[in-house]
CSV table of C-alpha atoms in Angstrom, one decimal:
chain,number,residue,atom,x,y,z
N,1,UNK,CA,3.5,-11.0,-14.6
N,2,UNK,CA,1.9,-8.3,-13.2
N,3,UNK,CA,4.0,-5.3,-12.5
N,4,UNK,CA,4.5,-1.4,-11.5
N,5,UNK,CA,7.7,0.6,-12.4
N,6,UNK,CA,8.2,4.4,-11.0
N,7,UNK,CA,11.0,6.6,-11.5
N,8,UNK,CA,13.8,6.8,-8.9
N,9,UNK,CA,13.7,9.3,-6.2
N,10,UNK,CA,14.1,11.8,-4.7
N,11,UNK,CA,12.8,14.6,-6.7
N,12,UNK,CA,14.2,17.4,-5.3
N,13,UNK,CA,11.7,20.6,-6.2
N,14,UNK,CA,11.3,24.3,-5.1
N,15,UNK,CA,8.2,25.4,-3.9
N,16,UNK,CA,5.8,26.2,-7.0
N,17,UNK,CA,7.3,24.1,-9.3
N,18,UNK,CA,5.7,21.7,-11.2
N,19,UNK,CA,5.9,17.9,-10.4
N,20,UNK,CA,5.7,14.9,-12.6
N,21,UNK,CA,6.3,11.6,-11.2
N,22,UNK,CA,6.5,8.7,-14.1
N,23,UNK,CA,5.1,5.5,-13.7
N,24,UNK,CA,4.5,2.4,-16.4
N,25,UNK,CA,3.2,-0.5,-15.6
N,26,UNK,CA,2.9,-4.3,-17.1
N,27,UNK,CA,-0.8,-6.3,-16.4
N,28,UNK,CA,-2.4,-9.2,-17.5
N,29,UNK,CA,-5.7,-7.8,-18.0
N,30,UNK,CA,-7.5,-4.7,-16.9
N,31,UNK,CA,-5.8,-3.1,-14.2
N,32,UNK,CA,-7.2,-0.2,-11.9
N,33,UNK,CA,-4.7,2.2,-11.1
N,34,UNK,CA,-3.9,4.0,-7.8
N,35,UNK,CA,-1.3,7.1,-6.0
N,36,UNK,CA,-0.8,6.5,-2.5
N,37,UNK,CA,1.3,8.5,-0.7
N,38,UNK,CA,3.1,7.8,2.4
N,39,UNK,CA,4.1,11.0,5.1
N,40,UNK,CA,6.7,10.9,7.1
N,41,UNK,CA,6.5,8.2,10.0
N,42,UNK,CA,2.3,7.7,9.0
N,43,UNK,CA,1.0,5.2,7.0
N,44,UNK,CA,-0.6,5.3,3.0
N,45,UNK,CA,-3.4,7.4,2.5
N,46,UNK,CA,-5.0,6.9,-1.2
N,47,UNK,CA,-4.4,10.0,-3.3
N,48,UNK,CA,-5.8,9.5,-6.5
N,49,UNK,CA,-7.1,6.3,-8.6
N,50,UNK,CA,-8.6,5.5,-12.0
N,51,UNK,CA,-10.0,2.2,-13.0
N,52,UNK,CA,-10.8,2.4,-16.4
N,53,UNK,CA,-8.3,3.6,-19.5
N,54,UNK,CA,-8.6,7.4,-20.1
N,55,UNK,CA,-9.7,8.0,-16.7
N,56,UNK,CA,-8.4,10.5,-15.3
N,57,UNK,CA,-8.0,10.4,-11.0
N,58,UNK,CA,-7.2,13.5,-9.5
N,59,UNK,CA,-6.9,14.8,-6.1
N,60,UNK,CA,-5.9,18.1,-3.8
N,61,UNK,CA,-4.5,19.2,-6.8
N,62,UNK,CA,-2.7,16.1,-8.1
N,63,UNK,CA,-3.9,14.3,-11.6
N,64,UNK,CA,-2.6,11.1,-13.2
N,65,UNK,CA,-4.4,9.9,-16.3
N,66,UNK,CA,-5.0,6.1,-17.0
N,67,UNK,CA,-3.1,5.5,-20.5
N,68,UNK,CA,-3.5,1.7,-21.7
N,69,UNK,CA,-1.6,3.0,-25.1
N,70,UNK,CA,1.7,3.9,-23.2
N,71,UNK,CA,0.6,1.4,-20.0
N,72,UNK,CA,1.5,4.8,-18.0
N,73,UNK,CA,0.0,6.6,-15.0
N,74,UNK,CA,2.1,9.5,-14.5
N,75,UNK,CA,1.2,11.9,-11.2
N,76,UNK,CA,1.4,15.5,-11.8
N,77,UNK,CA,0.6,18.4,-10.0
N,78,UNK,CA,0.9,22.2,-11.1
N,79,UNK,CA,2.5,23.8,-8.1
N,80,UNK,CA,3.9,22.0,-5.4
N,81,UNK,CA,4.2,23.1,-1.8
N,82,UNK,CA,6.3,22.3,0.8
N,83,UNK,CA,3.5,20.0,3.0
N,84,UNK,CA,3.8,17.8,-0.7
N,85,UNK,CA,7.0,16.5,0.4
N,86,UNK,CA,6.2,12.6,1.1
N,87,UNK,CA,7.1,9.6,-0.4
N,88,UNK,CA,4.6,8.2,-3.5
N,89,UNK,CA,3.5,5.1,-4.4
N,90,UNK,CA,2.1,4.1,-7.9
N,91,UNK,CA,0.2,0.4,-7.3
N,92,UNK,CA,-2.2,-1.1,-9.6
N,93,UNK,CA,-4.8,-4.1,-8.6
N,94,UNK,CA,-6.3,-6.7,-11.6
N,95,UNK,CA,-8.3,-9.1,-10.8
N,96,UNK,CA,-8.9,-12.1,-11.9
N,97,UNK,CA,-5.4,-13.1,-10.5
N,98,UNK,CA,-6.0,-11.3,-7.2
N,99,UNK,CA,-7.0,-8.1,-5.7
N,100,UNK,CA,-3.7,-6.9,-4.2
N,101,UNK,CA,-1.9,-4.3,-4.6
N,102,UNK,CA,1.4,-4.3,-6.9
N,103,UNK,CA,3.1,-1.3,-6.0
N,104,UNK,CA,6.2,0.4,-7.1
N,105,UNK,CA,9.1,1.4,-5.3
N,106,UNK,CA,8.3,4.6,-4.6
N,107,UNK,CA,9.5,8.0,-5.2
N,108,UNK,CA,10.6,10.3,-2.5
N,109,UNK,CA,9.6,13.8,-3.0
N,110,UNK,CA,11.2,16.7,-1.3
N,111,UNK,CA,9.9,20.5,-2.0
N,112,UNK,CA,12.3,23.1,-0.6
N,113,UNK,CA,10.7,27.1,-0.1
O,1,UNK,CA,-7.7,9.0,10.0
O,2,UNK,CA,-8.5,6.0,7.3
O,3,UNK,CA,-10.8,4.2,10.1
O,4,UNK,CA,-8.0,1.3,10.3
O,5,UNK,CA,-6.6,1.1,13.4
O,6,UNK,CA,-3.4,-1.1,14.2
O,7,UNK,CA,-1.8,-2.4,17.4
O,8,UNK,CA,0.5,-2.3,19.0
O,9,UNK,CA,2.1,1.1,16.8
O,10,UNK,CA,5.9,-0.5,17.9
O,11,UNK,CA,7.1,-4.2,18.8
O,12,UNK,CA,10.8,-4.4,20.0
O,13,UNK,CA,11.1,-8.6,20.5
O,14,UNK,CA,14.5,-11.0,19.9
O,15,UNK,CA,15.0,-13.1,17.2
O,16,UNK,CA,13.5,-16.3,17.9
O,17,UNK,CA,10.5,-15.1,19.7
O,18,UNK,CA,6.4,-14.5,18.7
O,19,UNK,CA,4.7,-11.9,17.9
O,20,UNK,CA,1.0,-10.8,17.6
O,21,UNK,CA,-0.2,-8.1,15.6
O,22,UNK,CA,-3.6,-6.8,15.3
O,23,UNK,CA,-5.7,-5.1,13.2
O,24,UNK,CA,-9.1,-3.3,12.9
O,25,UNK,CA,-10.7,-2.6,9.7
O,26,UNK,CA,-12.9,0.2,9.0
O,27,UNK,CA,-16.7,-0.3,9.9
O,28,UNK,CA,-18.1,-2.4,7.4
O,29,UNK,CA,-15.7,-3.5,5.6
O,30,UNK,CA,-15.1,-6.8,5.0
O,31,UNK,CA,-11.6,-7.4,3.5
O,32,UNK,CA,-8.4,-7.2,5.5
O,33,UNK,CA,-5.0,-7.8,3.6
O,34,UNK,CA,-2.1,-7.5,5.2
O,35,UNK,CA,1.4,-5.8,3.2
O,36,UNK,CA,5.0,-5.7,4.6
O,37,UNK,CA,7.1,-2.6,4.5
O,38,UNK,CA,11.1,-3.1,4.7
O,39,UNK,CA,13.7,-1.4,2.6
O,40,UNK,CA,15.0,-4.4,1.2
O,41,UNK,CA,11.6,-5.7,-0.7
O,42,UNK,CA,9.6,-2.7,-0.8
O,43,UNK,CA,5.8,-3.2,0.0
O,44,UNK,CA,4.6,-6.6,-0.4
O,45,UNK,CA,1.4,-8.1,-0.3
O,46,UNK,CA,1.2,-11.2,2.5
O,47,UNK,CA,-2.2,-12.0,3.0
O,48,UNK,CA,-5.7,-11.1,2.3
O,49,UNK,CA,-8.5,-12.4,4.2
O,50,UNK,CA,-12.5,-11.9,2.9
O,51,UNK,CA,-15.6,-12.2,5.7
O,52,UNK,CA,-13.0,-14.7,7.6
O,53,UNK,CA,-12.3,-16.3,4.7
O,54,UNK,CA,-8.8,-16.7,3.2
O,55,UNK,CA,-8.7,-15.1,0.1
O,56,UNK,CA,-5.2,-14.6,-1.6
O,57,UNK,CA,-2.0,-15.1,-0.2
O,58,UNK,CA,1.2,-13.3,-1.5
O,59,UNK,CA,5.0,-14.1,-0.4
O,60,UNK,CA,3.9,-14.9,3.5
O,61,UNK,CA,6.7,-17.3,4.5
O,62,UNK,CA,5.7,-20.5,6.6
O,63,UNK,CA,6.7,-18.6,9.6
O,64,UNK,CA,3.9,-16.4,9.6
O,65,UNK,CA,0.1,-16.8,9.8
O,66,UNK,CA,-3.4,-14.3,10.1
O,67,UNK,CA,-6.2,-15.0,10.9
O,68,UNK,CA,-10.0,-13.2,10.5
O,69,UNK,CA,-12.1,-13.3,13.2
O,70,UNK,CA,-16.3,-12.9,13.5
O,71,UNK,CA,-16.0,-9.7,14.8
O,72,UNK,CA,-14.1,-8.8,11.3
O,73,UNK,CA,-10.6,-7.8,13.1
O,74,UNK,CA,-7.5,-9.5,11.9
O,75,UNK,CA,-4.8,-10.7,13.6
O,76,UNK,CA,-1.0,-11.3,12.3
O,77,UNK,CA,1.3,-13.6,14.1
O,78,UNK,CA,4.9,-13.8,13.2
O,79,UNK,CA,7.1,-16.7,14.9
O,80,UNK,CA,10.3,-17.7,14.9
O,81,UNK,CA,11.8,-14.0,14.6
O,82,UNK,CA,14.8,-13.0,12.8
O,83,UNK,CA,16.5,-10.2,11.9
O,84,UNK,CA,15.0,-9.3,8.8
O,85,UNK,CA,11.8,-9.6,9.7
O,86,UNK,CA,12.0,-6.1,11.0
O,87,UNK,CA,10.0,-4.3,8.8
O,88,UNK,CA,7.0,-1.9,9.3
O,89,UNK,CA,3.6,-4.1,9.2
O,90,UNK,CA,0.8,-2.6,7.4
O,91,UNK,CA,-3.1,-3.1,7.6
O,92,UNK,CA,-5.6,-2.7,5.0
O,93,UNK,CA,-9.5,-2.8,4.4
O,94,UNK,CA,-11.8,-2.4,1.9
O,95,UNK,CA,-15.5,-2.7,1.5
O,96,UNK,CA,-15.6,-5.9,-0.7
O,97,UNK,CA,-13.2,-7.6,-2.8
O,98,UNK,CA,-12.3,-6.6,-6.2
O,99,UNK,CA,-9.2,-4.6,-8.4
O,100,UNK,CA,-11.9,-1.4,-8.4
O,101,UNK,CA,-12.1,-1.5,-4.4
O,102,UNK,CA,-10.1,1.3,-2.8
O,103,UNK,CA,-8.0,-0.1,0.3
O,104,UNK,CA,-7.4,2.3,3.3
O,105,UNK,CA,-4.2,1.2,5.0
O,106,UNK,CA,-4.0,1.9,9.1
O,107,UNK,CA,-0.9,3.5,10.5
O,108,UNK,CA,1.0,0.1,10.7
O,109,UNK,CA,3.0,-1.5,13.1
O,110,UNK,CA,6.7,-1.2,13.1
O,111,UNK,CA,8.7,-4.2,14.3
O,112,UNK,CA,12.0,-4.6,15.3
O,113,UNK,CA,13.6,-7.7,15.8
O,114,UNK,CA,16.9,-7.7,17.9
């Protein structure tokens, strides 16, 4: 079946520090693939998204690049600041079975100054 | 602001009871799906509705029901409370239907069953 694995949280960074958030995934067919992240007590805004292998999605200074070799969307980001500090969601959608989203179980991300 | 705008923002009920939640997807878009949020099972897809339409359905128990109305807002009623049903209720839209579609969740609607 179709599904979305991420690294367990939290990530615990300083401010500055680069981030990299691992995610694989398993699909039947050809996935798009998507960040969300979730503040604290809001809702999930889309960060980034690719839909294609190779793609890369990036976003306020976020990237994740669309590997079908590895089945990986890993999120990075160069410097992190303390306003990063959220909770993030890999998902993935593939149709023809639905258009859902699969998500992961998210990683917690804390940036201290 | 995604454009998606959920009501009520926080539902205190007792188990046993019925609830109504309601959703309003951006202007113009036609898909709503509906996800549940709870620490036990993560976020889960219920329900996905398309121009009023049913469209896909994910692990919705018997309990629950939505419904898509002319007007394009969506509406999520959960009966029979219990316990674990508290969970935080989310709302999505997108402009079609397809896996390339980006869906813009609203703010959800937390729910706590007592």
């Amino acid at each position: 079946g179709n599904s979305v694995t991420q690294m367990e949280g939290p990530v615990t960074l300083s401010e500055e520090a680069f981030l990299t958030i691992n995610c694989t995934y398993t699909a039947t067919g050809y996935p798009s693939l998507f960040w969300y992240v979730q503040y604290p007590g809001e809702g999930l805004q889309l960060l980034l998204k690719a839909t294609k292998a190779d793609d890369k999605g990036s976003n306020k200074g976020f990237e994740a690049t669309y590997r079908k070799e590895t089945t990986s969307f890993h999120l990075e980001k160069g410097s992190v600041q303390v306003s990063d500090s959220a909770v993030y969601f890999c998902a993935l959608s593939v149709v023809p079975n639905t258009d859902k989203l699969i998500f992961g179980t998210g990683t917690r991300l804390q940036v201290f100054p | 602001d995604s454009g998606v705008t959920q009501t009520p923002k926080h539902l205190i009920t007792a188990t046993g009871q019925r609830v109504t939640l309601r959703c309003s997807p951006r202007s113009g878009d036609l898909s709503v799906y509906w996800y549940q949020q709870s620490l036990d099972q993560g976020l889960q897809f219920l329900i996905q509705y398309y121009n009023g339409e049913e469209r896909a359905k994910g692990n919705i128990l018997e309990r629950f029901s939505a419904q898509q109305f002319p007007d394009l807002h969506s509406e999520l009623n959960l009966s029979s409370l219990e316990l674990g049903d508290s969970a935080l209720y989310f709302c999505a839209s997108s402009v079609s239907s397809g896996e390339q579609e980006t869906q813009y969740f609203g703010p959800g609607t937390r729910l706590l069953v007592l």
